[in-house]
Structure formats: C-alpha cells, structure tokens
C-alpha cells in the first residue's frame, strides 16, 4: 500500500530550496571568517566588493524574471539576495563604527539568516499540510454525499441480478418443457406411424380376398344376361 502524501511536491521543492539557501549562507559566512583571518585587508575589501556586486546582479536578474512572470515568490527571492548584498556591503562600516568583532558579527548574521530560512520551510510545510487536509476533507464530504447513491446503485444491481437470475430460471424451465413436449410429439408420431404400418399390412392381407370376391361378382354380372338369353330361347322353342 502506498502512503498518502503529507505535502504536495511543489511545496517540497520550495522547502528543499530554502534548506539549500540556508546551507549556502552558512558556508558563505564561514568563508568570510576564514578570509578575514588569513587574507590581507586590501584583498578582503576587494573580495567583499566582488561578492556584493555579484549579489546585486543576481538580485536584479531575479527581479526582472519576477516582473516578466508576475510571480511574488520569485520577487521575494530577489529581496533576500538584495538584503545579503547590502549586508556584505555594510559589514565593514558597521564593524568600524560600533567596534564589533568581525567573526562574531558574521556568525550572528549567518545564524539569523539560517533560522529565517528554516522558519520559512516550516511555514511552507504547514501550509502544504493544511492544503492536503482540506482536499481530503473535501473528498470525504463528496464521498459522504455519494454514499447513499452508491447504496441505491448496489440495491439496483442486486435487483437486476435477481431479475436476470429469475429470467434465466424461467428460460430453463420453458426450454425443458419444450424438450418434453417435443419428445412427446416424437413418441406420438412414432406410435402413429407404427399403427399406420399395422393397418397397411392388415389391408394388404385382406386385399387378395376382396379382389377375388370382386372378380366373382363381375363374372356373375356378365353371366346374368347370357342366362336370360338362354331362358328366352328355351321359351321360344317350347
């Protein structure tokens, strides 16, 4: 069984991106601390200026992209990069004015920015969870609404199955009765043919007697006029 997703993929991408930003900022300030301890002041100033210029160019590119797409999230990313650029640009001035330690100052800044991105991840995660919970609640409501319809459909299907089964039983019974009737008709036909055959044989046995009688009758009818003639002649002679 697959587990249900707690947060949508688009929110997870934003969370991973913010975690990556926090890691990059911590590494950036760690490199600045190492450079402050091991590099000359002149080279460090050049490096800070170079970082600020790159961050400014990146922020300008992000703002243009956000303006074209009309996306507030991308504009927020541009603001974050711009704040980082202003921070790196003003570090030297703030350290000299308020006499802060560069190492402690950069560490505090890295921790603050990292916590900001982590809090942002938590907010995005809670937003994604709420969205999925609302979707699930909507699905539950839809399911509750559809439950009586499902029950009615199940009842209809059961009734239809019963009707089909009854129709099948009726068809079976009718087919059986038809078979029985056809068998009876066949048996009756057989008996009729047997009786007809018997009658025919009996008629054949009786036919020769009738033919003989018919012949005798014919002969007798032919002889009658002859006898009459003979009687007439006898009478005339007398």
mmCIF file of C-alpha atoms in Angstrom:
data_model
loop_
_atom_site.group_PDB
_atom_site.id
_atom_site.type_symbol
_atom_site.label_atom_id
_atom_site.label_comp_id
_atom_site.label_asym_id
_atom_site.label_seq_id
_atom_site.Cartn_x
_atom_site.Cartn_y
_atom_site.Cartn_z
ATOM 1 C CA UNK A 1 0.000 0.000 0.000
ATOM 2 C CA UNK A 2 1.295 3.419 -0.953
ATOM 3 C CA UNK A 3 1.447 6.033 1.792
ATOM 4 C CA UNK A 4 -0.596 9.180 1.256
ATOM 5 C CA UNK A 5 1.491 12.264 0.563
ATOM 6 C CA UNK A 6 1.689 14.642 3.528
ATOM 7 C CA UNK A 7 2.743 17.673 1.409
ATOM 8 C CA UNK A 8 2.408 18.450 -2.271
ATOM 9 C CA UNK A 9 5.509 18.243 -4.468
ATOM 10 C CA UNK A 10 5.573 21.973 -5.266
ATOM 11 C CA UNK A 11 5.797 22.780 -1.528
ATOM 12 C CA UNK A 12 8.513 20.165 -1.051
ATOM 13 C CA UNK A 13 10.566 21.814 -3.808
ATOM 14 C CA UNK A 14 10.289 25.180 -2.032
ATOM 15 C CA UNK A 15 11.347 23.566 1.262
ATOM 16 C CA UNK A 16 14.414 21.935 -0.330
ATOM 17 C CA UNK A 17 15.321 25.253 -1.987
ATOM 18 C CA UNK A 18 15.169 27.153 1.307
ATOM 19 C CA UNK A 19 17.248 24.490 3.080
ATOM 20 C CA UNK A 20 19.838 24.825 0.306
ATOM 21 C CA UNK A 21 19.833 28.613 0.737
ATOM 22 C CA UNK A 22 20.467 28.262 4.481
ATOM 23 C CA UNK A 23 23.406 25.913 3.841
ATOM 24 C CA UNK A 24 24.883 28.270 1.209
ATOM 25 C CA UNK A 25 24.635 31.297 3.555
ATOM 26 C CA UNK A 26 26.336 29.423 6.413
ATOM 27 C CA UNK A 27 29.143 28.382 4.049
ATOM 28 C CA UNK A 28 29.430 31.945 2.702
ATOM 29 C CA UNK A 29 29.925 33.469 6.166
ATOM 30 C CA UNK A 30 32.315 30.670 7.107
ATOM 31 C CA UNK A 31 34.467 31.540 4.043
ATOM 32 C CA UNK A 32 34.337 35.246 5.026
ATOM 33 C CA UNK A 33 35.609 34.416 8.529
ATOM 34 C CA UNK A 34 38.459 32.345 7.107
ATOM 35 C CA UNK A 35 39.324 35.144 4.671
ATOM 36 C CA UNK A 36 39.258 37.731 7.478
ATOM 37 C CA UNK A 37 41.755 35.678 9.496
ATOM 38 C CA UNK A 38 44.091 34.558 6.685
ATOM 39 C CA UNK A 39 43.891 37.241 3.938
ATOM 40 C CA UNK A 40 45.230 40.796 3.926
ATOM 41 C CA UNK A 41 42.798 43.659 4.478
ATOM 42 C CA UNK A 42 43.197 45.000 0.936
ATOM 43 C CA UNK A 43 42.345 41.660 -0.667
ATOM 44 C CA UNK A 44 39.478 41.175 1.784
ATOM 45 C CA UNK A 45 37.939 44.529 0.784
ATOM 46 C CA UNK A 46 38.227 43.585 -2.892
ATOM 47 C CA UNK A 47 36.578 40.202 -2.206
ATOM 48 C CA UNK A 48 33.713 41.838 -0.254
ATOM 49 C CA UNK A 49 33.100 44.310 -3.088
ATOM 50 C CA UNK A 50 33.151 41.463 -5.594
ATOM 51 C CA UNK A 51 30.601 39.478 -3.574
ATOM 52 C CA UNK A 52 28.326 42.497 -3.228
ATOM 53 C CA UNK A 53 28.436 43.204 -6.984
ATOM 54 C CA UNK A 54 27.614 39.570 -7.847
ATOM 55 C CA UNK A 55 24.728 39.528 -5.359
ATOM 56 C CA UNK A 56 23.387 42.805 -6.804
ATOM 57 C CA UNK A 57 23.490 41.441 -10.360
ATOM 58 C CA UNK A 58 21.735 38.236 -9.217
ATOM 59 C CA UNK A 59 19.017 40.231 -7.414
ATOM 60 C CA UNK A 60 18.436 42.448 -10.498
ATOM 61 C CA UNK A 61 18.113 39.328 -12.701
ATOM 62 C CA UNK A 62 15.625 37.776 -10.244
ATOM 63 C CA UNK A 63 13.540 40.990 -10.123
ATOM 64 C CA UNK A 64 13.343 41.094 -13.930
ATOM 65 C CA UNK A 65 12.279 37.456 -14.021
ATOM 66 C CA UNK A 66 9.628 38.079 -11.351
ATOM 67 C CA UNK A 67 8.336 41.130 -13.257
ATOM 68 C CA UNK A 68 8.002 39.131 -16.514
ATOM 69 C CA UNK A 69 6.246 36.192 -14.851
ATOM 70 C CA UNK A 70 4.368 38.382 -12.353
ATOM 71 C CA UNK A 71 5.361 35.995 -9.556
ATOM 72 C CA UNK A 72 5.618 37.209 -5.949
ATOM 73 C CA UNK A 73 7.659 34.215 -4.772
ATOM 74 C CA UNK A 74 10.456 34.956 -7.244
ATOM 75 C CA UNK A 75 10.379 38.640 -6.202
ATOM 76 C CA UNK A 76 10.793 37.512 -2.564
ATOM 77 C CA UNK A 77 13.916 35.587 -3.567
ATOM 78 C CA UNK A 78 15.282 38.744 -5.214
ATOM 79 C CA UNK A 79 14.665 40.703 -1.983
ATOM 80 C CA UNK A 80 16.559 38.044 0.009
ATOM 81 C CA UNK A 81 19.589 38.267 -2.321
ATOM 82 C CA UNK A 82 19.475 42.093 -2.183
ATOM 83 C CA UNK A 83 19.491 42.018 1.638
ATOM 84 C CA UNK A 84 22.522 39.729 1.558
ATOM 85 C CA UNK A 85 24.290 42.113 -0.818
ATOM 86 C CA UNK A 86 23.567 45.151 1.405
ATOM 87 C CA UNK A 87 24.711 43.211 4.462
ATOM 88 C CA UNK A 88 28.068 42.319 2.904
ATOM 89 C CA UNK A 89 28.495 45.896 1.662
ATOM 90 C CA UNK A 90 27.817 47.478 5.065
ATOM 91 C CA UNK A 91 29.729 44.982 7.264
ATOM 92 C CA UNK A 92 32.970 46.946 7.287
ATOM 93 C CA UNK A 93 31.229 50.239 8.064
ATOM 94 C CA UNK A 94 29.186 48.739 10.943
ATOM 95 C CA UNK A 95 32.219 46.976 12.438
ATOM 96 C CA UNK A 96 34.304 50.143 12.400
ATOM 97 C CA UNK A 97 31.504 52.347 13.743
ATOM 98 C CA UNK A 98 30.215 50.117 16.559
ATOM 99 C CA UNK A 99 33.539 48.309 17.131
ATOM 100 C CA UNK A 100 32.106 44.824 16.636
ATOM 101 C CA UNK A 101 34.208 41.705 16.164
ATOM 102 C CA UNK A 102 34.009 40.575 12.539
ATOM 103 C CA UNK A 103 33.919 36.885 13.397
ATOM 104 C CA UNK A 104 31.111 37.160 15.963
ATOM 105 C CA UNK A 105 29.198 39.589 13.738
ATOM 106 C CA UNK A 106 29.313 37.283 10.712
ATOM 107 C CA UNK A 107 28.401 34.256 12.822
ATOM 108 C CA UNK A 108 25.336 36.040 14.276
ATOM 109 C CA UNK A 109 24.293 37.120 10.771
ATOM 110 C CA UNK A 110 24.684 33.574 9.401
ATOM 111 C CA UNK A 111 22.641 32.105 12.266
ATOM 112 C CA UNK A 112 19.893 34.703 11.832
ATOM 113 C CA UNK A 113 19.592 34.115 8.092
ATOM 114 C CA UNK A 114 19.712 30.325 8.520
ATOM 115 C CA UNK A 115 16.927 30.441 11.136
ATOM 116 C CA UNK A 116 14.926 32.705 8.811
ATOM 117 C CA UNK A 117 15.106 30.107 6.002
ATOM 118 C CA UNK A 118 14.314 27.238 8.394
ATOM 119 C CA UNK A 119 11.256 29.099 9.717
ATOM 120 C CA UNK A 120 10.238 29.705 6.126
ATOM 121 C CA UNK A 121 10.479 25.950 5.468
ATOM 122 C CA UNK A 122 8.263 25.242 8.495
ATOM 123 C CA UNK A 123 5.657 27.762 7.315
ATOM 124 C CA UNK A 124 5.640 26.261 3.812
ATOM 125 C CA UNK A 125 5.318 22.746 5.246
ATOM 126 C CA UNK A 126 2.360 23.695 7.469
ATOM 127 C CA UNK A 127 0.701 25.446 4.522
ATOM 128 C CA UNK A 128 1.099 22.322 2.391
ATOM 129 C CA UNK A 129 -0.287 20.101 5.154
ATOM 130 C CA UNK A 130 -3.332 22.344 5.567
ATOM 131 C CA UNK A 131 -3.968 22.283 1.830
ATOM 132 C CA UNK A 132 -3.827 18.480 1.678
ATOM 133 C CA UNK A 133 -6.048 18.157 4.766
ATOM 134 C CA UNK A 134 -8.590 20.500 3.200
ATOM 135 C CA UNK A 135 -8.509 18.433 -0.018
ATOM 136 C CA UNK A 136 -9.020 15.245 1.996
ATOM 137 C CA UNK A 137 -11.928 16.801 3.902
ATOM 138 C CA UNK A 138 -13.493 17.860 0.596
ATOM 139 C CA UNK A 139 -13.051 14.321 -0.705
ATOM 140 C CA UNK A 140 -14.654 12.925 2.464
ATOM 141 C CA UNK A 141 -17.633 15.245 2.073
ATOM 142 C CA UNK A 142 -18.013 14.183 -1.559
ATOM 143 C CA UNK A 143 -17.787 10.535 -0.501
ATOM 144 C CA UNK A 144 -20.430 11.076 2.191
ATOM 145 C CA UNK A 145 -22.713 12.698 -0.357
ATOM 146 C CA UNK A 146 -22.153 9.860 -2.806
ATOM 147 C CA UNK A 147 -22.652 7.063 -0.227
ATOM 148 C CA UNK A 148 -26.491 6.963 -0.493
ATOM 149 C CA UNK A 149 -26.219 6.994 -4.281
ATOM 150 C CA UNK A 150 -23.782 4.092 -4.092
ATOM 151 C CA UNK A 151 -26.156 2.181 -1.818
ATOM 152 C CA UNK A 152 -29.032 2.774 -4.225
ATOM 153 C CA UNK A 153 -26.894 1.611 -7.118
ATOM 154 C CA UNK A 154 -25.926 -1.511 -5.171
ATOM 155 C CA UNK A 155 -29.596 -2.244 -4.470
ATOM 156 C CA UNK A 156 -30.477 -1.694 -8.105
ATOM 157 C CA UNK A 157 -27.686 -4.003 -9.184
ATOM 158 C CA UNK A 158 -28.865 -6.669 -6.754
ATOM 159 C CA UNK A 159 -32.437 -6.385 -8.007
ATOM 160 C CA UNK A 160 -31.253 -6.550 -11.598
ATOM 161 C CA UNK A 161 -29.182 -9.642 -10.790
ATOM 162 C CA UNK A 162 -32.190 -11.281 -9.162
ATOM 163 C CA UNK A 163 -34.377 -10.447 -12.149
ATOM 164 C CA UNK A 164 -31.806 -11.833 -14.557
ATOM 165 C CA UNK A 165 -31.474 -14.994 -12.475
ATOM 166 C CA UNK A 166 -35.274 -15.407 -12.432
ATOM 167 C CA UNK A 167 -35.433 -14.859 -16.190
ATOM 168 C CA UNK A 168 -32.717 -17.478 -16.660
ATOM 169 C CA UNK A 169 -34.634 -19.932 -14.491
ATOM 170 C CA UNK A 170 -37.824 -19.286 -16.452
ATOM 171 C CA UNK A 171 -35.980 -19.786 -19.708
ATOM 172 C CA UNK A 172 -34.556 -23.050 -18.412
ATOM 173 C CA UNK A 173 -37.973 -24.301 -17.354
ATOM 174 C CA UNK A 174 -39.546 -23.299 -20.671
ATOM 175 C CA UNK A 175 -36.735 -24.981 -22.579
ATOM 176 C CA UNK A 176 -37.190 -28.135 -20.503
ATOM 177 C CA UNK A 177 -40.942 -28.132 -21.102
ATOM 178 C CA UNK A 178 -40.365 -27.582 -24.817
ATOM 179 C CA UNK A 179 -37.975 -30.505 -24.877
ATOM 180 C CA UNK A 180 -40.501 -32.675 -23.075
ATOM 181 C CA UNK A 181 -43.294 -31.656 -25.450
ATOM 182 C CA UNK A 182 -41.103 -32.300 -28.487
ATOM 183 C CA UNK A 183 -40.176 -35.695 -27.098
ATOM 184 C CA UNK A 184 -43.834 -36.500 -26.501
ATOM 185 C CA UNK A 185 -44.725 -35.400 -30.035
ATOM 186 C CA UNK A 186 -41.967 -37.594 -31.416
ATOM 187 C CA UNK A 187 -43.188 -40.565 -29.413
ATOM 188 C CA UNK A 188 -46.756 -39.944 -30.583
ATOM 189 C CA UNK A 189 -45.581 -39.715 -34.168
ATOM 190 C CA UNK A 190 -43.722 -42.984 -33.733
ATOM 191 C CA UNK A 191 -46.802 -44.689 -32.350
ATOM 192 C CA UNK A 192 -48.933 -43.248 -35.180
ATOM 193 C CA UNK A 193 -46.507 -44.471 -37.800
ATOM 194 C CA UNK A 194 -46.479 -47.912 -36.160
ATOM 195 C CA UNK A 195 -50.244 -48.093 -36.187
ATOM 196 C CA UNK A 196 -50.389 -46.920 -39.792
ATOM 197 C CA UNK A 197 -47.894 -49.580 -40.741
ATOM 198 C CA UNK A 198 -50.011 -52.210 -38.998
ATOM 199 C CA UNK A 199 -53.136 -51.016 -40.805
ATOM 200 C CA UNK A 200 -51.353 -51.118 -44.104
ATOM 201 C CA UNK A 201 -50.120 -54.633 -43.539
ATOM 202 C CA UNK A 202 -53.624 -55.757 -42.498
ATOM 203 C CA UNK A 203 -55.104 -54.129 -45.573
ATOM 204 C CA UNK A 204 -52.583 -55.876 -47.723
ATOM 205 C CA UNK A 205 -53.525 -59.197 -46.131
ATOM 206 C CA UNK A 206 -57.253 -58.536 -46.666
ATOM 207 C CA UNK A 207 -56.923 -57.180 -50.223
ATOM 208 C CA UNK A 208 -56.495 -60.506 -52.053
ATOM 209 C CA UNK A 209 -59.849 -61.846 -50.685
ATOM 210 C CA UNK A 210 -61.675 -58.724 -51.735
ATOM 211 C CA UNK A 211 -60.174 -58.863 -55.201
ATOM 212 C CA UNK A 212 -61.344 -62.458 -55.621
ATOM 213 C CA UNK A 213 -64.848 -61.560 -54.495
ATOM 214 C CA UNK A 214 -64.888 -58.593 -56.847
ATOM 215 C CA UNK A 215 -63.858 -60.822 -59.712
ATOM 216 C CA UNK A 216 -66.598 -63.322 -58.916
ATOM 217 C CA UNK A 217 -69.162 -60.536 -58.775
ATOM 218 C CA UNK A 218 -68.010 -59.275 -62.146
ATOM 219 C CA UNK A 219 -68.257 -62.750 -63.635
ATOM 220 C CA UNK A 220 -71.701 -63.253 -62.167
ATOM 221 C CA UNK A 221 -72.871 -59.949 -63.581
ATOM 222 C CA UNK A 222 -71.566 -60.907 -67.035
ATOM 223 C CA UNK A 223 -73.245 -64.310 -66.913
ATOM 224 C CA UNK A 224 -76.661 -62.935 -65.914
ATOM 225 C CA UNK A 225 -77.557 -61.563 -69.384
ATOM 226 C CA UNK A 226 -76.357 -64.771 -71.008
ATOM 227 C CA UNK A 227 -78.606 -66.816 -68.771
ATOM 228 C CA UNK A 228 -81.525 -64.598 -69.585
ATOM 229 C CA UNK A 229 -80.921 -65.065 -73.297
ATOM 230 C CA UNK A 230 -80.747 -68.807 -72.844
ATOM 231 C CA UNK A 231 -84.064 -68.809 -70.980
ATOM 232 C CA UNK A 232 -85.708 -66.718 -73.704
ATOM 233 C CA UNK A 233 -84.547 -69.082 -76.393
ATOM 234 C CA UNK A 234 -85.804 -72.065 -74.445
ATOM 235 C CA UNK A 235 -89.168 -70.457 -74.043
ATOM 236 C CA UNK A 236 -89.433 -69.626 -77.718
ATOM 237 C CA UNK A 237 -88.593 -73.152 -78.688
ATOM 238 C CA UNK A 238 -91.338 -74.502 -76.488
#
